[in-house]
Structures are given as C-alpha cells and as structure tokens.
Tab-separated table of N, CA and C in Angstrom:
chain	number	residue	atom	x	y	z
L	581	MET	N	23.011	-7.841	20.258
L	581	MET	CA	24.247	-7.201	19.853
L	581	MET	C	24.236	-7.025	18.337
L	582	ALA	N	24.583	-5.861	17.872
L	582	ALA	CA	24.595	-5.560	16.442
L	582	ALA	C	25.750	-6.279	15.755
L	583	GLU	N	25.468	-6.750	14.536
L	583	GLU	CA	26.521	-7.368	13.733
L	583	GLU	C	27.479	-6.284	13.266
L	584	GLN	N	28.763	-6.532	13.428
L	584	GLN	CA	29.770	-5.568	12.990
L	584	GLN	C	29.973	-5.677	11.482
L	585	GLY	N	30.134	-4.536	10.832
L	585	GLY	CA	30.476	-4.522	9.428
L	585	GLY	C	29.302	-4.647	8.471
L	586	ARG	N	28.095	-4.724	8.975
L	586	ARG	CA	26.957	-4.789	8.059
L	586	ARG	C	26.379	-3.398	7.872
L	587	PRO	N	25.797	-3.121	6.712
L	587	PRO	CA	25.147	-1.813	6.515
L	587	PRO	C	23.905	-1.692	7.399
L	588	ASP	N	23.490	-0.474	7.641
L	588	ASP	CA	22.236	-0.252	8.359
L	588	ASP	C	21.093	-0.838	7.538
L	589	LEU	N	20.015	-1.233	8.211
L	589	LEU	CA	18.853	-1.771	7.505
L	589	LEU	C	18.318	-0.788	6.469
L	590	ALA	N	18.261	0.496	6.842
L	590	ALA	CA	17.747	1.499	5.894
L	590	ALA	C	18.611	1.550	4.639
L	591	ALA	N	19.911	1.409	4.793
L	591	ALA	CA	20.799	1.426	3.636
L	591	ALA	C	20.554	0.200	2.757
L	592	MET	N	20.374	-0.957	3.377
L	592	MET	CA	20.141	-2.174	2.592
L	592	MET	C	18.760	-2.165	1.949
L	593	LEU	N	17.765	-1.790	2.713
L	593	LEU	CA	16.391	-1.871	2.212
L	593	LEU	C	15.992	-0.663	1.372
L	594	GLY	N	16.636	0.482	1.600
L	594	GLY	CA	16.288	1.688	0.847
L	594	GLY	C	16.459	1.498	-0.651
L	595	GLY	N	17.575	0.957	-1.062
L	595	GLY	CA	17.812	0.711	-2.481
L	595	GLY	C	16.830	-0.299	-3.049
L	596	LEU	N	16.558	-1.338	-2.284
L	596	LEU	CA	15.587	-2.337	-2.713
L	596	LEU	C	14.205	-1.709	-2.857
L	597	MET	N	13.815	-0.883	-1.909
L	597	MET	CA	12.504	-0.228	-1.977
L	597	MET	C	12.408	0.691	-3.196
L	598	ARG	N	13.450	1.437	-3.472
L	598	ARG	CA	13.440	2.318	-4.648
L	598	ARG	C	13.284	1.498	-5.934
L	599	ARG	N	13.995	0.380	-6.020
L	599	ARG	CA	13.890	-0.468	-7.209
L	599	ARG	C	12.502	-1.083	-7.317
L	600	LEU	N	11.935	-1.510	-6.209
L	600	LEU	CA	10.583	-2.080	-6.229
L	600	LEU	C	9.559	-1.030	-6.653
L	601	MET	N	9.671	0.170	-6.103
L	601	MET	CA	8.727	1.236	-6.454
L	601	MET	C	8.875	1.639	-7.918
L	602	ASN	N	10.099	1.678	-8.419
L	602	ASN	CA	10.314	1.993	-9.837
L	602	ASN	C	9.694	0.922	-10.737
L	603	ALA	N	9.734	-0.330	-10.302
L	603	ALA	CA	9.123	-1.408	-11.080
L	603	ALA	C	7.599	-1.354	-10.994
L	604	GLU	N	7.065	-0.893	-9.871
L	604	GLU	CA	5.615	-0.827	-9.690
L	604	GLU	C	4.977	0.327	-10.450
L	605	THR	N	5.687	1.424	-10.603
L	605	THR	CA	5.097	2.628	-11.190
L	605	THR	C	4.450	2.381	-12.549
L	606	PRO	N	5.118	1.714	-13.508
L	606	PRO	CA	4.453	1.486	-14.792
L	606	PRO	C	3.253	0.545	-14.683
L	607	VAL	N	3.313	-0.417	-13.790
L	607	VAL	CA	2.176	-1.320	-13.591
L	607	VAL	C	0.976	-0.533	-13.088
L	608	LEU	N	1.216	0.336	-12.130
L	608	LEU	CA	0.126	1.151	-11.588
L	608	LEU	C	-0.426	2.076	-12.664
L	609	ALA	N	0.456	2.651	-13.472
L	609	ALA	CA	0.008	3.544	-14.541
L	609	ALA	C	-0.894	2.802	-15.522
L	610	GLU	N	-0.568	1.546	-15.818
L	610	GLU	CA	-1.411	0.731	-16.699
L	610	GLU	C	-2.828	0.585	-16.146
L	611	HIS	N	-2.946	0.652	-14.827
L	611	HIS	CA	-4.236	0.517	-14.156
L	611	HIS	C	-4.847	1.874	-13.800
L	612	GLY	N	-4.216	2.952	-14.279
L	612	GLY	CA	-4.727	4.291	-14.018
L	612	GLY	C	-4.552	4.731	-12.579
L	613	LEU	N	-3.526	4.204	-11.906
L	613	LEU	CA	-3.306	4.496	-10.490
L	613	LEU	C	-1.952	5.148	-10.257
L	614	THR	N	-1.901	5.951	-9.210
L	614	THR	CA	-0.642	6.450	-8.678
L	614	THR	C	-0.276	5.560	-7.495
L	615	MET	N	0.929	5.743	-6.986
L	615	MET	CA	1.342	4.972	-5.813
L	615	MET	C	0.405	5.248	-4.638
L	616	TRP	N	0.078	6.537	-4.408
L	616	TRP	CA	-0.831	6.869	-3.305
L	616	TRP	C	-2.231	6.320	-3.555
L	617	GLY	N	-2.673	6.341	-4.804
L	617	GLY	CA	-3.977	5.774	-5.125
L	617	GLY	C	-4.021	4.292	-4.806
L	618	TYR	N	-2.951	3.589	-5.147
L	618	TYR	CA	-2.854	2.160	-4.856
L	618	TYR	C	-2.846	1.908	-3.348
L	619	VAL	N	-2.119	2.730	-2.613
L	619	VAL	CA	-2.069	2.594	-1.156
L	619	VAL	C	-3.467	2.786	-0.561
L	620	VAL	N	-4.189	3.799	-1.039
L	620	VAL	CA	-5.545	4.059	-0.541
L	620	VAL	C	-6.465	2.887	-0.863
L	621	LEU	N	-6.450	2.430	-2.116
L	621	LEU	CA	-7.311	1.304	-2.491
L	621	LEU	C	-6.970	0.060	-1.681
L	622	SER	N	-5.687	-0.171	-1.442
L	622	SER	CA	-5.272	-1.336	-0.650
L	622	SER	C	-5.813	-1.246	0.763
L	623	ALA	N	-5.719	-0.078	1.363
L	623	ALA	CA	-6.216	0.098	2.730
L	623	ALA	C	-7.729	-0.107	2.789
L	624	LEU	N	-8.446	0.419	1.814
L	624	LEU	CA	-9.902	0.276	1.809
L	624	LEU	C	-10.338	-1.146	1.484
L	625	ASP	N	-9.576	-1.823	0.641
L	625	ASP	CA	-9.907	-3.202	0.267
L	625	ASP	C	-9.609	-4.170	1.402
L	626	ASP	N	-8.618	-3.836	2.218
L	626	ASP	CA	-8.200	-4.731	3.292
L	626	ASP	C	-8.985	-4.554	4.587
L	627	GLY	N	-9.785	-3.499	4.690
L	627	GLY	CA	-10.448	-3.268	5.961
L	627	GLY	C	-11.806	-2.635	5.815
L	628	PRO	N	-12.394	-2.314	6.934
L	628	PRO	CA	-13.730	-1.717	6.914
L	628	PRO	C	-13.707	-0.284	6.392
L	629	VAL	N	-14.899	0.232	6.132
L	629	VAL	CA	-15.032	1.620	5.695
L	629	VAL	C	-14.392	2.523	6.738
L	630	ARG	N	-13.673	3.534	6.281
L	630	ARG	CA	-12.940	4.418	7.181
L	630	ARG	C	-13.286	5.865	6.898
L	631	THR	N	-13.046	6.679	7.877
L	631	THR	CA	-13.130	8.119	7.646
L	631	THR	C	-11.836	8.558	6.976
L	632	GLN	N	-11.852	9.747	6.361
L	632	GLN	CA	-10.651	10.252	5.717
L	632	GLN	C	-9.525	10.399	6.730
L	633	ALA	N	-9.831	10.862	7.942
L	633	ALA	CA	-8.798	11.038	8.967
L	633	ALA	C	-8.225	9.690	9.393
L	634	ALA	N	-9.081	8.685	9.582
L	634	ALA	CA	-8.601	7.361	9.986
L	634	ALA	C	-7.768	6.719	8.877
L	635	LEU	N	-8.194	6.916	7.644
L	635	LEU	CA	-7.432	6.383	6.519
L	635	LEU	C	-6.045	7.015	6.468
L	636	ALA	N	-6.001	8.329	6.575
L	636	ALA	CA	-4.718	9.031	6.524
L	636	ALA	C	-3.773	8.494	7.606
L	637	LYS	N	-4.292	8.306	8.789
L	637	LYS	CA	-3.453	7.784	9.886
L	637	LYS	C	-2.983	6.364	9.560
L	638	ALA	N	-3.880	5.541	9.042
L	638	ALA	CA	-3.543	4.148	8.757
L	638	ALA	C	-2.460	4.019	7.688
L	639	ILE	N	-2.444	4.919	6.721
L	639	ILE	CA	-1.452	4.814	5.641
L	639	ILE	C	-0.258	5.734	5.855
L	640	GLY	N	-0.260	6.461	6.963
L	640	GLY	CA	0.880	7.324	7.287
L	640	GLY	C	0.973	8.562	6.433
L	641	ALA	N	-0.184	9.122	6.079
L	641	ALA	CA	-0.204	10.335	5.255
L	641	ALA	C	-0.928	11.444	5.998
L	642	ASP	N	-0.574	12.664	5.700
L	642	ASP	CA	-1.297	13.809	6.236
L	642	ASP	C	-2.672	13.825	5.601
L	643	LYS	N	-3.714	14.040	6.405
L	643	LYS	CA	-5.075	13.950	5.858
L	643	LYS	C	-5.338	14.990	4.773
L	644	THR	N	-4.675	16.136	4.839
L	644	THR	CA	-4.871	17.134	3.780
L	644	THR	C	-4.137	16.734	2.501
L	645	ARG	N	-3.089	15.926	2.632
L	645	ARG	CA	-2.289	15.516	1.470
L	645	ARG	C	-3.021	14.511	0.594
L	646	ILE	N	-3.928	13.718	1.170
L	646	ILE	CA	-4.574	12.676	0.379
L	646	ILE	C	-5.885	13.132	-0.266
L	647	ILE	N	-6.304	14.352	0.008
L	647	ILE	CA	-7.575	14.836	-0.545
L	647	ILE	C	-7.572	14.755	-2.075
L	648	GLY	N	-6.510	15.206	-2.717
L	648	GLY	CA	-6.425	15.146	-4.178
L	648	GLY	C	-6.485	13.716	-4.691
L	649	THR	N	-5.812	12.818	-3.988
L	649	THR	CA	-5.849	11.401	-4.366
L	649	THR	C	-7.264	10.861	-4.246
L	650	LEU	N	-7.943	11.212	-3.142
L	650	LEU	CA	-9.323	10.754	-2.946
L	650	LEU	C	-10.245	11.337	-4.009
L	651	ASP	N	-10.039	12.609	-4.346
L	651	ASP	CA	-10.850	13.236	-5.400
L	651	ASP	C	-10.709	12.466	-6.709
L	652	THR	N	-9.472	12.159	-7.087
L	652	THR	CA	-9.225	11.450	-8.342
L	652	THR	C	-9.833	10.049	-8.316
L	653	LEU	N	-9.642	9.336	-7.219
L	653	LEU	CA	-10.203	7.985	-7.113
L	653	LEU	C	-11.730	8.013	-7.194
L	654	GLN	N	-12.332	9.020	-6.580
L	654	GLN	CA	-13.789	9.140	-6.633
L	654	GLN	C	-14.242	9.491	-8.057
L	655	GLU	N	-13.568	10.436	-8.690
L	655	GLU	CA	-13.911	10.816	-10.070
L	655	GLU	C	-13.791	9.634	-11.021
L	656	ASP	N	-12.829	8.746	-10.745
L	656	ASP	CA	-12.611	7.576	-11.586
L	656	ASP	C	-13.543	6.416	-11.224
L	657	GLY	N	-14.395	6.618	-10.219
L	657	GLY	CA	-15.356	5.588	-9.825
L	657	GLY	C	-14.752	4.445	-9.039
L	658	LEU	N	-13.593	4.684	-8.404
L	658	LEU	CA	-12.903	3.624	-7.673
L	658	LEU	C	-13.214	3.624	-6.178
L	659	ILE	N	-13.646	4.754	-5.656
L	659	ILE	CA	-14.058	4.841	-4.252
L	659	ILE	C	-15.342	5.654	-4.156
L	660	THR	N	-15.979	5.541	-3.003
L	660	THR	CA	-17.120	6.397	-2.668
L	660	THR	C	-16.767	7.182	-1.418
L	661	ARG	N	-17.316	8.369	-1.325
L	661	ARG	CA	-17.201	9.205	-0.113
L	661	ARG	C	-18.607	9.685	0.193
L	662	GLU	N	-19.137	9.194	1.299
L	662	GLU	CA	-20.495	9.535	1.692
L	662	GLU	C	-20.473	10.257	3.039
L	663	PRO	N	-21.376	11.216	3.238
L	663	PRO	CA	-21.460	11.855	4.554
L	663	PRO	C	-21.843	10.823	5.619
L	664	ASP	N	-21.212	10.919	6.771
L	664	ASP	CA	-21.546	10.056	7.904
L	664	ASP	C	-22.891	10.512	8.451
L	665	PRO	N	-23.883	9.625	8.537
L	665	PRO	CA	-25.184	10.042	9.046
L	665	PRO	C	-25.130	10.560	10.494
L	666	LYS	N	-24.089	10.168	11.229
L	666	LYS	CA	-23.941	10.608	12.622
L	666	LYS	C	-23.248	11.962	12.731
L	667	ASP	N	-22.477	12.315	11.704
L	667	ASP	CA	-21.739	13.577	11.701
L	667	ASP	C	-21.501	13.978	10.254
L	668	ARG	N	-22.303	14.865	9.717
L	668	ARG	CA	-22.280	15.220	8.299
L	668	ARG	C	-20.955	15.873	7.863
L	669	ARG	N	-20.142	16.301	8.820
L	669	ARG	CA	-18.836	16.872	8.470
L	669	ARG	C	-17.834	15.790	8.103
L	670	VAL	N	-18.117	14.551	8.483
L	670	VAL	CA	-17.218	13.424	8.278
L	670	VAL	C	-17.634	12.665	7.023
L	671	ARG	N	-16.659	12.264	6.237
L	671	ARG	CA	-16.925	11.460	5.039
L	671	ARG	C	-16.485	10.016	5.290
L	672	LEU	N	-17.392	9.089	5.003
L	672	LEU	CA	-17.075	7.670	5.095
L	672	LEU	C	-16.608	7.189	3.725
L	673	LEU	N	-15.528	6.444	3.729
L	673	LEU	CA	-14.925	5.978	2.487
L	673	LEU	C	-15.281	4.520	2.233
L	674	GLY	N	-15.463	4.200	0.982
L	674	GLY	CA	-15.691	2.824	0.582
L	674	GLY	C	-15.034	2.580	-0.764
L	675	ILE	N	-14.676	1.341	-1.014
L	675	ILE	CA	-14.092	0.962	-2.297
L	675	ILE	C	-15.209	0.403	-3.166
L	676	THR	N	-15.211	0.759	-4.437
L	676	THR	CA	-16.223	0.250	-5.360
L	676	THR	C	-15.733	-1.077	-5.951
L	677	ASP	N	-16.616	-1.752	-6.654
L	677	ASP	CA	-16.208	-2.988	-7.331
L	677	ASP	C	-15.102	-2.707	-8.341
L	678	ASP	N	-15.211	-1.581	-9.067
L	678	ASP	CA	-14.154	-1.212	-10.015
L	678	ASP	C	-12.840	-0.922	-9.294
L	679	GLY	N	-12.912	-0.272	-8.139
L	679	GLY	CA	-11.715	0.005	-7.351
L	679	GLY	C	-11.061	-1.263	-6.856
L	680	ARG	N	-11.890	-2.189	-6.386
L	680	ARG	CA	-11.374	-3.478	-5.906
L	680	ARG	C	-10.719	-4.239	-7.059
L	681	ALA	N	-11.353	-4.232	-8.225
L	681	ALA	CA	-10.790	-4.937	-9.381
L	681	ALA	C	-9.461	-4.314	-9.815
L	682	ALA	N	-9.389	-2.985	-9.845
L	682	ALA	CA	-8.154	-2.303	-10.236
L	682	ALA	C	-7.039	-2.614	-9.255
L	683	ARG	N	-7.346	-2.539	-7.979
L	683	ARG	CA	-6.322	-2.806	-6.956
L	683	ARG	C	-5.827	-4.237	-7.062
L	684	ARG	N	-6.729	-5.179	-7.174
L	684	ARG	CA	-6.332	-6.586	-7.181
L	684	ARG	C	-5.586	-6.956	-8.464
L	685	SER	N	-5.984	-6.381	-9.581
L	685	SER	CA	-5.278	-6.631	-10.836
L	685	SER	C	-3.856	-6.058	-10.776
L	686	ALA	N	-3.734	-4.831	-10.263
L	686	ALA	CA	-2.408	-4.218	-10.111
L	686	ALA	C	-1.559	-5.035	-9.148
L	687	GLN	N	-2.150	-5.459	-8.044
L	687	GLN	CA	-1.396	-6.236	-7.060
L	687	GLN	C	-0.908	-7.556	-7.660
L	688	ALA	N	-1.747	-8.217	-8.453
L	688	ALA	CA	-1.338	-9.484	-9.076
L	688	ALA	C	-0.134	-9.268	-9.991
L	689	ARG	N	-0.158	-8.203	-10.799
L	689	ARG	CA	0.968	-7.918	-11.695
L	689	ARG	C	2.224	-7.559	-10.914
L	690	ILE	N	2.050	-6.766	-9.844
L	690	ILE	CA	3.194	-6.391	-9.006
L	690	ILE	C	3.814	-7.647	-8.397
L	691	GLN	N	2.972	-8.530	-7.902
L	691	GLN	CA	3.500	-9.735	-7.259
L	691	GLN	C	4.118	-10.699	-8.268
L	692	GLU	N	3.658	-10.668	-9.520
L	692	GLU	CA	4.334	-11.449	-10.566
L	692	GLU	C	5.780	-10.974	-10.713
L	693	GLN	N	5.966	-9.660	-10.719
L	693	GLN	CA	7.322	-9.114	-10.814
L	693	GLN	C	8.143	-9.496	-9.583
L	694	GLU	N	7.528	-9.413	-8.424
L	694	GLU	CA	8.233	-9.759	-7.180
L	694	GLU	C	8.652	-11.226	-7.184
L	695	GLU	N	7.831	-12.093	-7.773
L	695	GLU	CA	8.165	-13.518	-7.827
L	695	GLU	C	9.467	-13.743	-8.588
L	696	ARG	N	9.668	-12.963	-9.658
L	696	ARG	CA	10.921	-13.095	-10.414
L	696	ARG	C	12.118	-12.689	-9.546
L	697	LEU	N	11.947	-11.621	-8.772
L	697	LEU	CA	13.030	-11.192	-7.877
L	697	LEU	C	13.263	-12.232	-6.783
L	698	LEU	N	12.185	-12.654	-6.138
L	698	LEU	CA	12.311	-13.632	-5.051
L	698	LEU	C	12.847	-14.966	-5.547
L	699	GLY	N	12.631	-15.266	-6.817
L	699	GLY	CA	13.117	-16.509	-7.396
L	699	GLY	C	14.630	-16.609	-7.425
L	700	GLN	N	15.316	-15.500	-7.168
L	700	GLN	CA	16.773	-15.518	-7.112
L	700	GLN	C	17.289	-16.090	-5.794
L	701	LEU	N	16.370	-16.270	-4.849
L	701	LEU	CA	16.755	-16.821	-3.546
L	701	LEU	C	16.452	-18.315	-3.482
L	702	PRO	N	17.272	-19.069	-2.768
L	702	PRO	CA	16.890	-20.460	-2.501
L	702	PRO	C	15.550	-20.474	-1.743
L	703	VAL	N	14.773	-21.531	-1.919
L	703	VAL	CA	13.425	-21.605	-1.349
L	703	VAL	C	13.428	-21.327	0.156
L	704	ALA	N	14.339	-21.902	0.896
L	704	ALA	CA	14.366	-21.704	2.348
L	704	ALA	C	14.643	-20.242	2.690
L	705	ASP	N	15.570	-19.603	1.966
L	705	ASP	CA	15.876	-18.190	2.209
L	705	ASP	C	14.689	-17.308	1.850
L	706	ARG	N	14.033	-17.658	0.764
L	706	ARG	CA	12.855	-16.896	0.333
L	706	ARG	C	11.768	-16.924	1.409
L	707	LYS	N	11.475	-18.113	1.919
L	707	LYS	CA	10.442	-18.246	2.957
L	707	LYS	C	10.854	-17.483	4.214
L	708	ALA	N	12.117	-17.583	4.584
L	708	ALA	CA	12.603	-16.878	5.777
L	708	ALA	C	12.541	-15.364	5.563
L	709	PHE	N	12.916	-14.890	4.370
L	709	PHE	CA	12.874	-13.462	4.072
L	709	PHE	C	11.442	-12.938	4.167
L	710	LEU	N	10.505	-13.618	3.529
L	710	LEU	CA	9.102	-13.177	3.558
L	710	LEU	C	8.539	-13.198	4.976
L	711	ARG	N	8.878	-14.232	5.738
L	711	ARG	CA	8.418	-14.323	7.126
L	711	ARG	C	9.007	-13.173	7.954
L	712	ALA	N	10.298	-12.916	7.788
L	712	ALA	CA	10.949	-11.834	8.537
L	712	ALA	C	10.393	-10.472	8.122
L	713	ALA	N	10.188	-10.262	6.812
L	713	ALA	CA	9.654	-8.981	6.337
L	713	ALA	C	8.261	-8.741	6.913
L	714	LEU	N	7.426	-9.769	6.935
L	714	LEU	CA	6.077	-9.623	7.495
L	714	LEU	C	6.145	-9.338	8.996
L	715	THR	N	6.971	-10.057	9.692
L	715	THR	CA	7.110	-9.850	11.135
L	715	THR	C	7.580	-8.438	11.445
L	716	LEU	N	8.611	-7.976	10.747
L	716	LEU	CA	9.137	-6.638	11.005
L	716	LEU	C	8.181	-5.541	10.560
L	717	SER	N	7.413	-5.782	9.497
L	717	SER	CA	6.464	-4.752	9.040
L	717	SER	C	5.314	-4.570	10.024
L	718	GLU	N	5.044	-5.583	10.805
L	718	GLU	CA	3.956	-5.506	11.790
L	718	GLU	C	4.460	-5.215	13.206
L	719	ALA	N	5.769	-5.177	13.388
L	719	ALA	CA	6.358	-4.983	14.722
L	719	ALA	C	6.140	-3.564	15.227
L	720	ARG	N	5.897	-3.461	16.518
L	720	ARG	CA	5.835	-2.144	17.169
L	720	ARG	C	7.271	-1.720	17.452
L	721	TRP	N	7.534	-0.475	17.142
L	721	TRP	CA	8.874	0.038	17.312
L	721	TRP	C	8.756	1.516	17.591
L	722	PRO	N	9.732	2.083	18.264
L	722	PRO	CA	9.564	3.491	18.656
L	722	PRO	C	9.052	4.312	17.527
C-alpha cells in the first residue's frame, strides 16, 4: 500500500540526482571526461570487453548516440576499439590503463563529495539508504 502524502520517488530523487550530477560535472571536467565518457569508462572497467551495441544497451544509450563519445575516448587514449576477428564489422571495446586510472580517480573524488552529503545522515540511516539504493538500482521492474 502506498504511503499517503509522500511525493513520488521521481520527485524526491530527481532533485537529488540533478544536484549530484551538477557536483560531478566539474570533477569529471578535471579528468577530461564528460558524463557519458565516465559512464562508458565505468561500464568497461566493471566488466568484460563489449561490443559497441552491447555497451550501448548496458548503459541505456542509443548505439549511434555514443559513437562521438567513443571517438573522443579513443582519441584521448582511454579506450581501444578493435575489429572482432570473428566479424570485422563489429568493434570490441577495451579500457586502457589510462582510462582505468582516469575513471577510478574521478570516482574517488566523486565519492569524497558523496561522503560529505551522506555524512548528514545518522550512521544507521546512511547504511539503510545505501542498501536500499543498491537494491532498487538492481531490481527488475517493468
């Protein structure tokens, strides 16, 4: 049963997400990254080599929309795109050591900022919030 009188989740979390993204943007810029570049590096750092189509699906982007991001990341030496030996039309993506370092350095700075925000919560609430956020982010939903 829904709680009466509470805002929708999107209303509560939308403002928080906008504030978090606004705080992340300068950190990413310091590392020479855009938000999409960071998302791509995170996906490649967290998993196996992917095709451009599989990557686009995994990050929720149109595969044609991320081509420019991939071009920039490759030009900057942060990713590799190699032809698939099984199908030369397909490009296999990989993260370089420089890409991994940039992503992890940016993530550390972002999480430092998040720690200050989370520090406003009592420890028990903080742990419950992080646990709930992780559970809901991984939940299957229509």
